[in-house]
Amino acid sequence: MSGRGVNKVILVGRLGNDPEGRVSQSGSAMTNLSLATTRSWKDQQGERQEKTEWHSVVLFGRIAEVAQEYLRKGSQVYIEGRLQMRKWQDKSGYDRYTTEVIGNTMQMIGGKGDEYRQGSYSSHAQASEVGTETPQTDHSNLPRLEDDSDSWPF
């Protein structure tokens, strides 16, 4: 590498609520997702432990429109993107900082009862490519997730 850094995030998780869509200042579609990822392990006593992390994901353009149309609370989704820190001011005028994942690839992962078809969507795809069922990236080496929906936090 030529001294440039790498800023890549890959998440597979479930939505904690329905996507929140709006229009950005530039006029393009924008969608916010709250994505939960849970890891589990056995502690020194052999007891199963879990920790759920919540991630703020922001999508733009056609990928944001697809997320608004097809994703719902509890939907499982694969997201690729980059981390970005954003500074904003609260109502009292204090500076606040938020770390977000800016998603550029999304794959809906269907399961029992999911009402959408599986598909891969990229913010770089042409309009005619969006909605194809051919993945943009080979995800065959991803670990299979257990369907333990009784332990989900939502």
XYZ file of N, CA and C in Angstrom:
462
model
N 0.840 -1.180 0.000
C 0.000 0.000 0.000
C 0.879 1.235 0.000
N 0.356 2.283 -0.479
C 1.139 3.502 -0.659
C 0.987 4.484 0.496
N 0.881 3.987 1.713
C 0.776 4.889 2.836
C -0.635 5.373 3.128
N -1.563 5.059 2.237
C -2.962 5.430 2.493
C -3.533 4.443 3.494
N -4.485 4.872 4.255
C -5.099 4.008 5.240
C -6.227 3.176 4.658
N -6.729 2.287 5.467
C -7.876 1.468 5.098
C -8.994 1.782 6.077
N -10.156 2.081 5.563
C -11.325 2.372 6.385
C -12.470 1.560 5.811
N -12.622 0.317 6.267
C -13.650 -0.577 5.741
C -14.342 -1.273 6.901
N -15.656 -1.283 6.841
C -16.476 -1.909 7.866
C -17.379 -2.924 7.191
N -17.484 -4.109 7.781
C -18.425 -5.126 7.316
C -19.253 -5.542 8.524
N -20.566 -5.424 8.399
C -21.477 -5.783 9.483
C -22.554 -6.724 8.966
N -22.922 -7.705 9.776
C -24.103 -8.525 9.532
C -24.895 -8.475 10.824
N -26.117 -7.980 10.741
C -26.924 -7.856 11.943
C -28.386 -7.668 11.616
N -29.140 -7.302 12.632
C -30.582 -7.099 12.490
C -30.942 -5.673 12.871
N -31.956 -5.147 12.176
C -32.403 -3.780 12.440
C -33.168 -3.718 13.754
N -32.874 -2.690 14.536
C -33.562 -2.481 15.805
C -34.867 -1.727 15.653
N -35.064 -1.080 14.508
C -36.315 -0.383 14.218
C -36.442 -0.231 12.707
N -37.568 0.267 12.251
C -37.757 0.496 10.820
C -36.779 1.566 10.337
N -36.348 1.488 9.074
C -35.454 2.511 8.530
C -36.089 3.899 8.607
N -35.265 4.908 8.888
C -35.721 6.294 8.934
C -35.232 6.995 7.678
N -36.154 7.302 6.773
C -35.777 7.926 5.513
C -36.063 9.410 5.498
N -35.221 10.129 4.774
C -35.426 11.558 4.549
C -34.625 11.961 3.320
N -34.635 13.235 3.014
C -33.908 13.751 1.857
C -32.741 14.590 2.368
N -31.542 14.368 1.819
C -30.358 15.118 2.245
C -30.420 16.546 1.708
N -29.505 17.390 2.164
C -29.460 18.779 1.708
C -29.233 18.871 0.205
N -28.556 17.870 -0.359
C -28.302 17.875 -1.805
C -29.482 17.329 -2.601
N -30.517 16.848 -1.904
C -31.716 16.366 -2.579
C -31.754 14.873 -2.841
N -30.752 14.116 -2.386
C -30.780 12.670 -2.613
C -31.383 11.960 -1.405
N -31.872 10.744 -1.647
C -32.464 9.945 -0.573
C -31.394 9.593 0.452
N -31.816 9.571 1.709
C -30.915 9.265 2.818
C -31.690 8.410 3.807
N -31.086 7.331 4.278
C -31.750 6.438 5.220
C -30.822 6.139 6.384
N -31.360 6.224 7.602
C -30.623 5.859 8.803
C -31.129 4.512 9.297
N -30.176 3.644 9.654
C -30.496 2.334 10.203
C -29.838 2.198 11.565
N -30.508 1.506 12.465
C -29.922 1.129 13.741
C -29.727 -0.381 13.676
N -28.466 -0.825 13.606
C -28.147 -2.224 13.350
C -27.509 -2.855 14.579
N -28.050 -3.989 15.006
C -27.526 -4.710 16.161
C -26.683 -5.889 15.702
N -25.493 -6.001 16.275
C -24.671 -7.192 16.087
C -24.430 -7.779 17.469
N -24.506 -9.084 17.572
C -24.340 -9.745 18.857
C -23.240 -10.785 18.754
N -22.338 -10.745 19.693
C -21.313 -11.786 19.753
C -21.549 -12.594 21.020
N -21.197 -13.857 20.963
C -21.362 -14.704 22.140
C -20.078 -15.487 22.382
N -19.863 -15.839 23.625
C -18.685 -16.589 24.021
C -18.995 -17.301 25.323
N -18.128 -18.231 25.696
C -18.257 -18.899 26.984
C -17.219 -18.311 27.924
N -17.666 -17.961 29.129
C -16.744 -17.399 30.112
C -15.931 -18.520 30.767
N -15.113 -18.172 31.754
C -14.229 -19.146 32.397
C -14.994 -20.243 33.122
N -16.242 -19.967 33.503
C -17.064 -20.974 34.163
C -17.852 -21.809 33.154
N -17.671 -21.546 31.869
C -18.377 -22.304 30.836
C -19.767 -21.778 30.532
N -20.136 -20.652 31.131
C -21.446 -20.058 30.897
C -21.424 -19.227 29.619
N -22.502 -19.307 28.874
C -22.603 -18.537 27.636
C -22.881 -17.067 27.972
N -22.095 -16.192 27.377
C -22.249 -14.755 27.549
C -22.547 -14.130 26.193
N -23.245 -13.009 26.193
C -23.551 -12.283 24.963
C -23.353 -10.794 25.175
N -22.966 -10.127 24.101
C -22.880 -8.671 24.122
C -23.394 -8.162 22.786
N -24.362 -7.272 22.850
C -24.929 -6.671 21.644
C -24.379 -5.266 21.482
N -23.907 -4.977 20.284
C -23.424 -3.644 19.928
C -24.425 -3.031 18.957
N -24.679 -1.745 19.101
C -25.585 -1.027 18.202
C -24.772 -0.102 17.313
N -25.047 -0.157 16.017
C -24.308 0.619 15.028
C -25.263 1.547 14.290
N -24.857 2.792 14.125
C -25.612 3.744 13.308
C -25.092 3.635 11.883
N -25.997 3.328 10.948
C -25.636 3.165 9.540
C -26.395 4.207 8.734
N -25.712 4.868 7.803
C -26.336 5.858 6.931
C -26.141 5.407 5.489
N -27.232 5.407 4.739
C -27.208 5.037 3.322
C -27.679 6.227 2.503
N -27.157 6.364 1.286
C -27.532 7.461 0.400
C -27.949 6.928 -0.967
N -28.756 7.719 -1.669
C -29.114 7.414 -3.055
C -30.036 6.218 -3.193
N -29.830 5.453 -4.258
C -30.713 4.328 -4.573
C -30.681 3.256 -3.489
N -29.514 3.013 -2.912
C -29.415 2.017 -1.853
C -30.281 2.425 -0.651
N -30.378 3.729 -0.383
C -31.232 4.237 0.694
C -32.701 4.001 0.367
N -33.080 4.211 -0.882
C -34.463 3.977 -1.307
C -34.839 2.506 -1.172
N -33.930 1.613 -1.561
C -34.186 0.172 -1.460
C -34.359 -0.223 0.004
N -33.509 0.300 0.879
C -33.611 -0.004 2.307
C -34.957 0.446 2.865
N -35.407 1.649 2.485
C -36.695 2.151 2.969
C -37.845 1.271 2.495
N -37.729 0.775 1.280
C -38.820 -0.011 0.702
C -38.895 -1.429 1.258
N -37.752 -2.070 1.474
C -37.755 -3.495 1.785
C -37.398 -3.866 3.215
N -36.660 -3.042 3.927
C -36.225 -3.421 5.269
C -37.226 -2.984 6.326
N -37.325 -3.771 7.376
C -38.186 -3.477 8.517
C -37.463 -3.887 9.799
N -37.982 -3.483 10.919
C -37.438 -3.877 12.212
C -37.273 -5.395 12.235
N -36.100 -5.862 12.640
C -35.822 -7.291 12.702
C -35.213 -7.872 11.437
N -35.229 -7.112 10.324
C -34.630 -7.605 9.082
C -33.142 -7.843 9.279
N -32.669 -8.951 8.709
C -31.236 -9.226 8.755
C -30.591 -8.673 7.491
N -29.437 -8.029 7.653
C -28.817 -7.349 6.520
C -27.293 -7.374 6.654
N -26.637 -7.445 5.508
C -25.179 -7.348 5.394
C -24.877 -5.947 4.877
N -23.985 -5.239 5.547
C -23.613 -3.872 5.155
C -22.097 -3.790 5.014
N -21.647 -3.202 3.915
C -20.237 -2.840 3.754
C -20.173 -1.329 3.657
N -19.162 -0.748 4.269
C -19.026 0.698 4.192
C -17.760 1.171 4.869
N -17.810 2.406 5.355
C -16.661 3.013 6.012
C -17.131 3.745 7.259
N -16.237 3.903 8.223
C -16.536 4.671 9.431
C -16.337 6.151 9.162
N -17.236 6.941 9.718
C -17.108 8.390 9.591
C -17.534 9.032 10.908
N -16.754 9.992 11.373
C -17.119 10.740 12.570
C -17.726 12.064 12.126
N -18.833 12.408 12.751
C -19.539 13.643 12.395
C -19.683 14.506 13.644
N -19.444 15.795 13.484
C -19.582 16.754 14.581
C -20.880 17.528 14.383
N -21.627 17.734 15.474
C -22.865 18.493 15.422
C -23.049 19.199 16.759
N -23.987 20.134 16.788
C -24.265 20.866 18.026
C -25.650 20.502 18.540
N -25.720 20.285 19.861
C -27.020 19.998 20.461
C -27.784 21.304 20.680
N -28.984 21.205 21.252
C -29.839 22.385 21.440
C -29.218 23.426 22.367
N -28.313 22.976 23.237
C -27.643 23.900 24.157
C -26.394 24.523 23.550
N -26.065 24.158 22.328
C -24.899 24.717 21.658
C -23.601 23.966 21.895
N -23.674 22.826 22.605
C -22.477 22.036 22.860
C -22.137 21.176 21.647
N -20.843 21.060 21.370
C -20.393 20.187 20.289
C -20.561 18.729 20.698
N -21.103 17.945 19.804
C -21.282 16.502 20.001
C -20.654 15.790 18.815
N -20.270 14.554 19.030
C -19.651 13.764 17.972
C -20.381 12.433 17.850
N -20.556 11.990 16.635
C -21.218 10.724 16.354
C -20.360 9.941 15.375
N -20.186 8.658 15.647
C -19.501 7.782 14.704
C -20.557 6.973 13.975
N -20.507 7.012 12.652
C -21.496 6.332 11.821
C -20.790 5.455 10.799
N -21.508 4.440 10.330
C -21.053 3.643 9.198
C -21.759 4.194 7.968
N -20.996 4.660 6.991
C -21.562 5.112 5.723
C -21.559 3.895 4.810
N -22.739 3.323 4.592
C -22.842 2.089 3.820
C -22.806 2.345 2.331
N -22.055 1.511 1.613
C -22.052 1.615 0.157
C -22.485 0.322 -0.519
N -22.613 -0.755 0.255
C -23.127 -2.023 -0.259
C -24.045 -2.618 0.795
N -25.171 -3.146 0.341
C -26.132 -3.758 1.247
C -26.629 -5.045 0.619
N -26.694 -6.098 1.420
C -27.314 -7.331 0.958
C -28.359 -7.735 1.982
N -29.584 -7.856 1.514
C -30.664 -8.297 2.386
C -30.536 -9.805 2.528
N -30.584 -10.278 3.762
C -30.444 -11.698 4.029
C -31.812 -12.213 4.432
N -32.438 -12.957 3.559
C -33.791 -13.449 3.803
C -33.792 -14.614 4.762
N -34.896 -14.779 5.414
C -35.088 -15.887 6.333
C -36.555 -16.227 6.370
N -36.920 -17.048 7.312
C -38.324 -17.431 7.450
C -39.181 -16.194 7.656
N -40.205 -16.048 6.864
C -41.150 -14.958 7.040
C -40.717 -13.636 6.462
N -39.504 -13.544 5.923
C -39.086 -12.283 5.323
C -39.876 -12.054 4.051
N -40.364 -10.838 3.869
C -41.239 -10.533 2.746
C -40.492 -10.016 1.534
N -39.195 -9.862 1.634
C -38.438 -9.356 0.497
C -37.582 -10.468 -0.068
N -37.207 -10.314 -1.318
C -36.313 -11.305 -1.899
C -34.885 -10.926 -1.549
N -34.013 -11.919 -1.538
C -32.618 -11.625 -1.271
C -32.030 -10.907 -2.464
N -31.177 -9.959 -2.215
C -30.524 -9.237 -3.298
C -29.406 -8.390 -2.758
N -28.541 -7.997 -3.640
C -27.405 -7.173 -3.269
C -27.546 -5.818 -3.929
N -27.280 -4.769 -3.177
C -27.448 -3.414 -3.677
C -26.211 -2.617 -3.337
N -25.776 -1.812 -4.272
C -24.580 -1.010 -4.082
C -24.867 0.425 -4.471
N -24.286 1.352 -3.763
C -24.477 2.757 -4.110
C -23.777 3.097 -5.415
N -22.926 2.190 -5.898
C -22.210 2.416 -7.149
C -22.928 1.803 -8.342
N -24.008 1.060 -8.119
C -24.706 0.378 -9.210
C -25.509 1.367 -10.042
N -25.625 1.079 -11.317
C -26.500 1.855 -12.187
C -27.937 1.485 -11.848
N -28.870 2.339 -12.173
C -30.272 2.091 -11.844
C -30.738 0.764 -12.412
N -30.270 0.377 -13.597
C -30.710 -0.879 -14.195
C -30.134 -2.087 -13.475
N -29.034 -1.915 -12.727
C -28.427 -3.026 -12.018
C -29.053 -3.255 -10.655
N -29.620 -2.226 -10.069
C -30.164 -2.335 -8.723
C -31.335 -3.293 -8.739
N -31.312 -4.225 -7.802
C -32.378 -5.210 -7.716
C -31.991 -6.541 -8.323
N -30.810 -6.646 -8.923
C -30.385 -7.934 -9.434
C -30.099 -8.845 -8.265
N -30.181 -10.120 -8.508
C -29.924 -11.057 -7.434
C -28.491 -11.579 -7.459
N -27.634 -11.001 -8.249
C -26.234 -11.377 -8.284
C -25.482 -10.520 -7.284
N -24.836 -11.133 -6.283
C -24.128 -10.340 -5.288
C -22.988 -9.542 -5.900
N -22.730 -8.353 -5.357
C -21.620 -7.517 -5.790
C -20.300 -8.074 -5.269
N -20.340 -8.778 -4.166
C -19.159 -9.317 -3.523
C -19.438 -10.759 -3.156
N -18.418 -11.609 -3.190
C -18.584 -13.006 -2.814
C -18.660 -13.107 -1.294
N -19.820 -13.491 -0.788
C -20.025 -13.587 0.654
C -20.093 -15.036 1.109
N -19.695 -15.982 0.248
C -19.832 -17.396 0.565
C -18.955 -17.814 1.738
N -17.924 -17.045 2.048
C -17.050 -17.414 3.152
C -17.492 -16.818 4.487
N -18.627 -16.137 4.526
C -19.137 -15.591 5.783
C -19.679 -16.719 6.649
N -19.510 -16.646 7.958
C -20.044 -17.699 8.822
C -21.566 -17.691 8.810
N -22.136 -18.877 8.932
C -23.589 -19.019 8.965
C -24.063 -18.592 10.346
N -25.084 -17.758 10.409
C -25.619 -17.276 11.681
C -26.737 -18.190 12.150
N -26.738 -18.476 13.445
C -27.800 -19.289 14.005
C -29.061 -18.454 14.148
N -30.200 -19.089 13.939
C -31.471 -18.389 14.085
C -31.967 -18.588 15.510
N -31.430 -17.783 16.425
C -31.852 -17.844 17.823
C -32.662 -16.599 18.158
N -33.779 -16.439 17.438
C -34.576 -15.220 17.526
C -35.130 -14.962 18.927
N -35.156 -15.973 19.782
C -35.652 -15.747 21.140
C -34.713 -14.856 21.950
N -33.444 -14.777 21.553
C -32.482 -13.989 22.325
C -32.223 -12.611 21.731
N -32.913 -12.247 20.653
C -32.712 -10.930 20.043
C -33.227 -9.841 20.973
N -32.553 -8.691 20.994
C -32.972 -7.625 21.902
C -34.153 -6.811 21.386
N -34.808 -7.224 20.325
C -35.946 -6.487 19.768
C -37.005 -7.429 19.296
